[in-house]
PDB file of C-alpha atoms in Angstrom:
ATOM      1  CA  GLY A   1       7.123  37.183 -14.538  1.00 41.00           C
ATOM      2  CA  SER A   2       3.866  35.291 -14.713  1.00 44.00           C
ATOM      3  CA  GLY A   3       0.514  35.635 -16.343  1.00 47.00           C
ATOM      4  CA  GLY A   4      -1.958  33.714 -18.413  1.00 46.00           C
ATOM      5  CA  ALA A   5      -5.534  33.416 -19.518  1.00 44.00           C
ATOM      6  CA  ALA A   6      -6.589  30.502 -17.341  1.00 44.00           C
ATOM      7  CA  GLY A   7      -5.245  30.841 -13.838  1.00 54.00           C
ATOM      8  CA  GLY A   8      -1.787  32.011 -14.819  1.00 70.00           C
ATOM      9  CA  PHE A   9       1.451  30.308 -15.794  1.00 79.00           C
ATOM     10  CA  ASP A  10       5.109  30.998 -15.132  1.00 86.00           C
ATOM     11  CA  LEU A  11       6.712  32.557 -18.190  1.00 84.00           C
ATOM     12  CA  ASP A  12      10.159  31.721 -16.836  1.00 89.00           C
ATOM     13  CA  ALA A  13       9.429  28.144 -15.827  1.00 90.00           C
ATOM     14  CA  PRO A  14      12.489  25.864 -16.041  1.00 92.00           C
ATOM     15  CA  LEU A  15      12.455  23.591 -19.072  1.00 90.00           C
ATOM     16  CA  GLU A  16      12.452  20.480 -16.927  1.00 92.00           C
ATOM     17  CA  SER A  17       9.083  21.487 -15.476  1.00 93.00           C
ATOM     18  CA  LEU A  18       7.599  21.674 -18.981  1.00 95.00           C
ATOM     19  CA  ARG A  19       8.320  18.045 -19.842  1.00 96.00           C
ATOM     20  CA  TRP A  20       5.462  15.566 -19.749  1.00 97.00           C
ATOM     21  CA  ALA A  21       4.311  12.303 -21.327  1.00 97.00           C
ATOM     22  CA  PRO A  22       1.412  12.800 -23.757  1.00 98.00           C
ATOM     23  CA  LYS A  23      -0.211   9.630 -25.018  1.00 98.00           C
ATOM     24  CA  THR A  24      -3.246  10.612 -27.072  1.00 98.00           C
ATOM     25  CA  ILE A  25      -4.038  12.968 -29.939  1.00 98.00           C
ATOM     26  CA  SER A  26      -7.284  14.621 -30.986  1.00 98.00           C
ATOM     27  CA  VAL A  27      -7.303  15.677 -34.639  1.00 97.00           C
ATOM     28  CA  VAL A  28      -9.486  18.694 -35.407  1.00 97.00           C
ATOM     29  CA  LEU A  29     -10.790  19.166 -38.960  1.00 96.00           C
ATOM     30  CA  PRO A  30     -12.586  22.453 -39.707  1.00 95.00           C
ATOM     31  CA  CYS A  31     -14.803  21.658 -42.705  1.00 95.00           C
ATOM     32  CA  ALA A  32     -17.103  23.796 -44.817  1.00 92.00           C
ATOM     33  CA  GLU A  33     -18.652  22.129 -47.859  1.00 87.00           C
ATOM     34  CA  GLU A  34     -15.739  19.699 -48.334  1.00 88.00           C
ATOM     35  CA  ARG A  35     -18.078  16.676 -48.359  1.00 89.00           C
ATOM     36  CA  GLU A  36     -16.149  13.775 -49.994  1.00 92.00           C
ATOM     37  CA  TYR A  37     -12.847  15.443 -49.130  1.00 92.00           C
ATOM     38  CA  ALA A  38     -13.931  15.498 -45.490  1.00 94.00           C
ATOM     39  CA  LEU A  39     -14.585  11.753 -45.539  1.00 95.00           C
ATOM     40  CA  LYS A  40     -11.297  11.003 -47.316  1.00 93.00           C
ATOM     41  CA  THR A  41      -9.404  13.098 -44.774  1.00 94.00           C
ATOM     42  CA  VAL A  42     -11.120  11.315 -41.876  1.00 96.00           C
ATOM     43  CA  GLU A  43     -10.296   7.926 -43.416  1.00 96.00           C
ATOM     44  CA  SER A  44      -6.652   8.943 -43.943  1.00 94.00           C
ATOM     45  CA  VAL A  45      -6.210  10.218 -40.384  1.00 96.00           C
ATOM     46  CA  PHE A  46      -7.820   7.077 -38.955  1.00 98.00           C
ATOM     47  CA  ALA A  47      -5.735   4.736 -41.123  1.00 96.00           C
ATOM     48  CA  SER A  48      -2.412   6.450 -40.375  1.00 95.00           C
ATOM     49  CA  THR A  49      -2.832   6.757 -36.596  1.00 97.00           C
ATOM     50  CA  PRO A  50      -2.692   3.858 -34.093  1.00 97.00           C
ATOM     51  CA  SER A  51      -5.944   3.363 -32.213  1.00 97.00           C
ATOM     52  CA  ASN A  52      -4.244   3.834 -28.846  1.00 98.00           C
ATOM     53  CA  VAL A  53      -2.926   7.236 -29.985  1.00 98.00           C
ATOM     54  CA  LEU A  54      -5.969   8.562 -31.827  1.00 98.00           C
ATOM     55  CA  HIS A  55      -8.400   9.712 -29.144  1.00 98.00           C
ATOM     56  CA  GLU A  56     -10.877  11.150 -31.642  1.00 98.00           C
ATOM     57  CA  ILE A  57     -11.332  13.086 -34.860  1.00 98.00           C
ATOM     58  CA  VAL A  58     -13.278  16.272 -34.208  1.00 98.00           C
ATOM     59  CA  VAL A  59     -14.961  17.422 -37.406  1.00 98.00           C
ATOM     60  CA  VAL A  60     -16.317  20.951 -37.188  1.00 97.00           C
ATOM     61  CA  ASP A  61     -19.059  21.305 -39.792  1.00 97.00           C
ATOM     62  CA  ASP A  62     -18.977  25.038 -40.406  1.00 97.00           C
ATOM     63  CA  GLY A  63     -22.397  25.547 -41.951  1.00 96.00           C
ATOM     64  CA  SER A  64     -22.247  22.930 -44.712  1.00 95.00           C
ATOM     65  CA  ASN A  65     -25.573  22.570 -46.524  1.00 95.00           C
ATOM     66  CA  PRO A  66     -26.690  19.848 -46.330  1.00 96.00           C
ATOM     67  CA  PRO A  67     -24.954  18.978 -43.020  1.00 96.00           C
ATOM     68  CA  LEU A  68     -22.034  16.554 -43.226  1.00 96.00           C
ATOM     69  CA  THR A  69     -23.864  14.244 -40.813  1.00 97.00           C
ATOM     70  CA  SER A  70     -26.573  13.730 -43.435  1.00 96.00           C
ATOM     71  CA  THR A  71     -24.142  13.059 -46.280  1.00 95.00           C
ATOM     72  CA  VAL A  72     -20.655  11.581 -45.767  1.00 96.00           C
ATOM     73  CA  LEU A  73     -20.357  11.508 -41.961  1.00 97.00           C
ATOM     74  CA  GLY A  74     -23.450   9.740 -40.739  1.00 97.00           C
ATOM     75  CA  PRO A  75     -23.648   7.667 -37.543  1.00 97.00           C
ATOM     76  CA  GLU A  76     -21.929   4.637 -39.127  1.00 97.00           C
ATOM     77  CA  ALA A  77     -18.910   6.628 -40.301  1.00 97.00           C
ATOM     78  CA  GLN A  78     -18.701   8.462 -36.980  1.00 98.00           C
ATOM     79  CA  ALA A  79     -18.583   5.192 -35.056  1.00 98.00           C
ATOM     80  CA  LYS A  80     -16.149   3.548 -37.459  1.00 98.00           C
ATOM     81  CA  TYR A  81     -13.600   6.382 -37.517  1.00 98.00           C
ATOM     82  CA  LYS A  82     -13.860   7.804 -33.953  1.00 98.00           C
ATOM     83  CA  VAL A  83     -15.500  10.971 -35.276  1.00 98.00           C
ATOM     84  CA  LYS A  84     -17.128  13.629 -33.110  1.00 98.00           C
ATOM     85  CA  VAL A  85     -19.054  16.182 -35.187  1.00 98.00           C
ATOM     86  CA  MET A  86     -19.546  19.745 -33.946  1.00 98.00           C
ATOM     87  CA  ARG A  87     -21.838  21.782 -36.162  1.00 97.00           C
ATOM     88  CA  HIS A  88     -22.346  25.499 -36.766  1.00 97.00           C
ATOM     89  CA  GLU A  89     -25.736  26.077 -38.372  1.00 96.00           C
ATOM     90  CA  ARG A  90     -24.313  29.228 -39.934  1.00 96.00           C
ATOM     91  CA  THR A  91     -20.756  29.543 -41.244  1.00 96.00           C
ATOM     92  CA  VAL A  92     -18.542  31.410 -38.765  1.00 96.00           C
ATOM     93  CA  GLY A  93     -15.215  31.018 -40.576  1.00 93.00           C
ATOM     94  CA  LEU A  94     -11.978  29.129 -40.082  1.00 90.00           C
ATOM     95  CA  ILE A  95     -10.875  30.700 -36.795  1.00 90.00           C
ATOM     96  CA  GLY A  96     -14.241  30.170 -35.141  1.00 93.00           C
ATOM     97  CA  ALA A  97     -14.362  26.590 -36.407  1.00 95.00           C
ATOM     98  CA  LYS A  98     -10.901  25.879 -35.004  1.00 93.00           C
ATOM     99  CA  LYS A  99     -11.917  27.337 -31.646  1.00 94.00           C
ATOM    100  CA  THR A 100     -14.983  25.094 -31.514  1.00 96.00           C
ATOM    101  CA  GLY A 101     -12.868  22.050 -32.367  1.00 97.00           C
ATOM    102  CA  GLY A 102     -10.031  22.886 -29.997  1.00 96.00           C
ATOM    103  CA  ASP A 103     -12.433  23.451 -27.115  1.00 96.00           C
ATOM    104  CA  ALA A 104     -14.210  20.150 -27.803  1.00 97.00           C
ATOM    105  CA  ALA A 105     -11.015  18.089 -28.176  1.00 98.00           C
ATOM    106  CA  GLU A 106     -10.157  15.845 -25.225  1.00 98.00           C
ATOM    107  CA  GLY A 107      -6.838  14.279 -26.255  1.00 98.00           C
ATOM    108  CA  ASP A 108      -3.523  15.182 -24.626  1.00 98.00           C
ATOM    109  CA  ILE A 109      -2.451  16.895 -27.858  1.00 98.00           C
ATOM    110  CA  VAL A 110      -4.684  18.768 -30.281  1.00 97.00           C
ATOM    111  CA  VAL A 111      -3.635  18.698 -33.932  1.00 96.00           C
ATOM    112  CA  PHE A 112      -5.366  20.943 -36.445  1.00 95.00           C
ATOM    113  CA  PHE A 113      -5.434  19.768 -40.063  1.00 92.00           C
ATOM    114  CA  ASP A 114      -7.200  21.132 -43.118  1.00 89.00           C
ATOM    115  CA  CYS A 115     -10.193  19.128 -44.311  1.00 89.00           C
ATOM    116  CA  HIS A 116      -8.323  17.949 -47.409  1.00 86.00           C
ATOM    117  CA  VAL A 117      -5.130  16.246 -46.214  1.00 87.00           C
ATOM    118  CA  ALA A 118      -3.625  12.764 -46.231  1.00 86.00           C
ATOM    119  CA  PRO A 119      -1.221  12.386 -43.276  1.00 88.00           C
ATOM    120  CA  GLN A 120       1.739  10.127 -43.984  1.00 86.00           C
ATOM    121  CA  GLN A 121       2.432   7.020 -41.922  1.00 87.00           C
ATOM    122  CA  SER A 122       4.066   7.810 -38.570  1.00 91.00           C
ATOM    123  CA  TRP A 123       3.057  11.478 -38.808  1.00 92.00           C
ATOM    124  CA  TYR A 124       2.007  11.470 -35.153  1.00 95.00           C
ATOM    125  CA  GLN A 125       5.415  10.446 -33.777  1.00 95.00           C
ATOM    126  CA  ASP A 126       7.049  13.854 -34.143  1.00 92.00           C
ATOM    127  CA  PHE A 127       4.056  15.556 -32.523  1.00 95.00           C
ATOM    128  CA  LEU A 128       4.233  13.279 -29.490  1.00 97.00           C
ATOM    129  CA  GLU A 129       8.021  13.486 -29.182  1.00 96.00           C
ATOM    130  CA  LEU A 130       8.497  17.206 -29.705  1.00 95.00           C
ATOM    131  CA  ILE A 131       5.572  18.336 -27.580  1.00 97.00           C
ATOM    132  CA  SER A 132       6.555  15.922 -24.789  1.00 97.00           C
ATOM    133  CA  GLU A 133       9.791  17.915 -24.400  1.00 96.00           C
ATOM    134  CA  ASN A 134       7.801  21.099 -23.742  1.00 96.00           C
ATOM    135  CA  TYR A 135       4.037  21.196 -23.343  1.00 97.00           C
ATOM    136  CA  ARG A 136       4.105  24.818 -24.572  1.00 94.00           C
ATOM    137  CA  ARG A 137       5.726  23.917 -27.863  1.00 92.00           C
ATOM    138  CA  MET A 138       3.741  24.249 -31.084  1.00 90.00           C
ATOM    139  CA  VAL A 139       4.618  21.893 -33.931  1.00 90.00           C
ATOM    140  CA  VAL A 140       3.977  22.519 -37.624  1.00 85.00           C
ATOM    141  CA  PRO A 141       4.244  19.637 -40.102  1.00 78.00           C
ATOM    142  CA  GLN A 142       5.844  19.833 -43.516  1.00 68.00           C
ATOM    143  CA  ILE A 143       3.125  20.342 -46.103  1.00 63.00           C
ATOM    144  CA  THR A 144       3.358  18.392 -49.360  1.00 59.00           C
ATOM    145  CA  ALA A 145       1.276  18.301 -52.531  1.00 56.00           C
ATOM    146  CA  LEU A 146      -1.764  16.009 -52.677  1.00 49.00           C
ATOM    147  CA  ASN A 147      -3.262  14.302 -55.716  1.00 55.00           C
ATOM    148  CA  VAL A 148      -6.973  14.648 -54.899  1.00 55.00           C
ATOM    149  CA  ASP A 149      -7.927  11.913 -57.378  1.00 58.00           C
ATOM    150  CA  THR A 150      -5.752   9.212 -55.813  1.00 57.00           C
ATOM    151  CA  TRP A 151      -5.429  10.906 -52.357  1.00 48.00           C
ATOM    152  CA  THR A 152      -1.688  10.294 -52.364  1.00 63.00           C
ATOM    153  CA  GLN A 153       1.333  12.509 -51.856  1.00 58.00           C
ATOM    154  CA  VAL A 154       2.875  14.032 -54.966  1.00 55.00           C
ATOM    155  CA  GLY A 155       6.676  14.201 -54.998  1.00 59.00           C
ATOM    156  CA  GLY A 156       8.766  14.731 -51.916  1.00 55.00           C
ATOM    157  CA  GLY A 157       7.243  17.933 -50.659  1.00 51.00           C
ATOM    158  CA  GLY A 158       8.082  21.591 -50.995  1.00 50.00           C
ATOM    159  CA  GLY A 159      11.269  21.698 -48.982  1.00 55.00           C
ATOM    160  CA  LEU A 160      11.557  23.650 -45.746  1.00 63.00           C
ATOM    161  CA  ALA A 161      10.157  27.005 -46.821  1.00 68.00           C
ATOM    162  CA  LYS A 162       8.979  29.057 -43.834  1.00 68.00           C
ATOM    163  CA  CYS A 163       7.195  32.355 -43.617  1.00 70.00           C
ATOM    164  CA  TYR A 164       8.129  35.457 -41.672  1.00 70.00           C
ATOM    165  CA  LEU A 165       7.022  39.070 -41.349  1.00 78.00           C
ATOM    166  CA  THR A 166       9.178  42.143 -41.823  1.00 83.00           C
ATOM    167  CA  TRP A 167       8.821  45.152 -39.508  1.00 89.00           C
ATOM    168  CA  ASP A 168       6.377  46.757 -41.956  1.00 87.00           C
ATOM    169  CA  ALA A 169       4.207  43.598 -41.837  1.00 81.00           C
ATOM    170  CA  ASP A 170       5.246  42.344 -45.267  1.00 84.00           C
ATOM    171  CA  PHE A 171       4.777  38.564 -45.581  1.00 75.00           C
ATOM    172  CA  LYS A 172       7.819  36.713 -46.947  1.00 76.00           C
ATOM    173  CA  TRP A 173       9.189  33.171 -47.332  1.00 72.00           C
ATOM    174  CA  VAL A 174      12.632  31.874 -46.454  1.00 72.00           C
ATOM    175  CA  ASP A 175      14.315  28.487 -46.898  1.00 75.00           C
ATOM    176  CA  SER A 176      15.814  27.170 -43.692  1.00 72.00           C
ATOM    177  CA  SER A 177      17.039  23.758 -42.583  1.00 74.00           C
ATOM    178  CA  ASP A 178      16.628  24.264 -38.820  1.00 69.00           C
ATOM    179  CA  ARG A 179      13.597  23.088 -36.842  1.00 71.00           C
ATOM    180  CA  TYR A 180      12.313  26.508 -35.809  1.00 75.00           C
ATOM    181  CA  ILE A 181       9.587  28.551 -37.513  1.00 69.00           C
ATOM    182  CA  PRO A 182       9.348  32.366 -37.235  1.00 69.00           C
ATOM    183  CA  VAL A 183       5.628  32.558 -38.050  1.00 70.00           C
ATOM    184  CA  ILE A 184       3.086  29.759 -38.330  1.00 71.00           C
ATOM    185  CA  SER A 185       2.075  29.814 -41.965  1.00 64.00           C
ATOM    186  CA  GLY A 186      -1.347  28.267 -42.007  1.00 66.00           C
ATOM    187  CA  GLY A 187      -3.820  25.836 -40.592  1.00 73.00           C
ATOM    188  CA  LEU A 188      -1.718  22.762 -39.854  1.00 84.00           C
ATOM    189  CA  LEU A 189      -0.271  22.670 -36.352  1.00 90.00           C
ATOM    190  CA  GLY A 190      -0.288  20.789 -33.068  1.00 93.00           C
ATOM    191  CA  MET A 191      -0.172  21.826 -29.414  1.00 95.00           C
ATOM    192  CA  SER A 192      -1.015  20.380 -26.028  1.00 97.00           C
ATOM    193  CA  LYS A 193      -4.595  20.727 -24.848  1.00 97.00           C
ATOM    194  CA  ARG A 194      -3.184  22.190 -21.638  1.00 95.00           C
ATOM    195  CA  TRP A 195      -1.391  24.999 -23.520  1.00 94.00           C
ATOM    196  CA  TRP A 196      -4.488  25.597 -25.656  1.00 95.00           C
ATOM    197  CA  THR A 197      -6.451  26.180 -22.463  1.00 93.00           C
ATOM    198  CA  GLU A 198      -3.790  28.196 -20.606  1.00 91.00           C
ATOM    199  CA  THR A 199      -3.322  30.615 -23.502  1.00 89.00           C
ATOM    200  CA  GLY A 200      -7.020  31.285 -23.827  1.00 86.00           C
ATOM    201  CA  GLY A 201      -7.894  28.923 -26.647  1.00 81.00           C
ATOM    202  CA  GLY A 202     -11.012  28.058 -24.708  1.00 57.00           C
ATOM    203  CA  GLY A 203     -11.996  31.671 -24.194  1.00 58.00           C
ATOM    204  CA  THR A 204     -14.397  33.867 -26.140  1.00 57.00           C
ATOM    205  CA  PRO A 205     -12.959  34.822 -29.541  1.00 50.00           C
ATOM    206  CA  GLU A 206     -13.219  38.287 -30.985  1.00 48.00           C
ATOM    207  CA  MET A 207     -15.302  37.938 -34.126  1.00 44.00           C
ATOM    208  CA  GLY A 208     -15.388  40.726 -36.649  1.00 37.00           C
TER     209      GLY A 208
END
């Protein structure tokens, strides 16, 4: 069958037709009152991503007061770190902020991070490789602990715990060594801009 939000797509498309060669990544950071954390996250993303891969860092200022552009992300920082700031005058929440950032992103791949992360060196390689095999694939990174004073990783991470839902909608965790995830657990994930658009990421969200 076929169907889709933006002109339709073939649900049964052969895998070979889903392969492509992404080259650039837009990193979207939904931020609300993070201030110094926002700047540290921007600096970390910029430092850990080659310039030919990092298309931009889209910071969505979700109603911070004062605005991030008047504190830690002024014109100099924006130019230095490839930052594009999208601002909501009033806070709309995480989902609305992600939608604004995803719609504004122009890289081949859109990666959503929290506004208080420090990506490790070479973090981008798995996103490019895995999503190149299937432009409809969504990739979730392993999340580790962060020392916010030194902005460095603490320990070796929390293993491969993944979340899932039971039939009565109970949220649970399971340890698994395979590469597949039953339910995306939070805000860190990557997908192709094309798939974002085809699945309605650029549409009008239902706010409630």
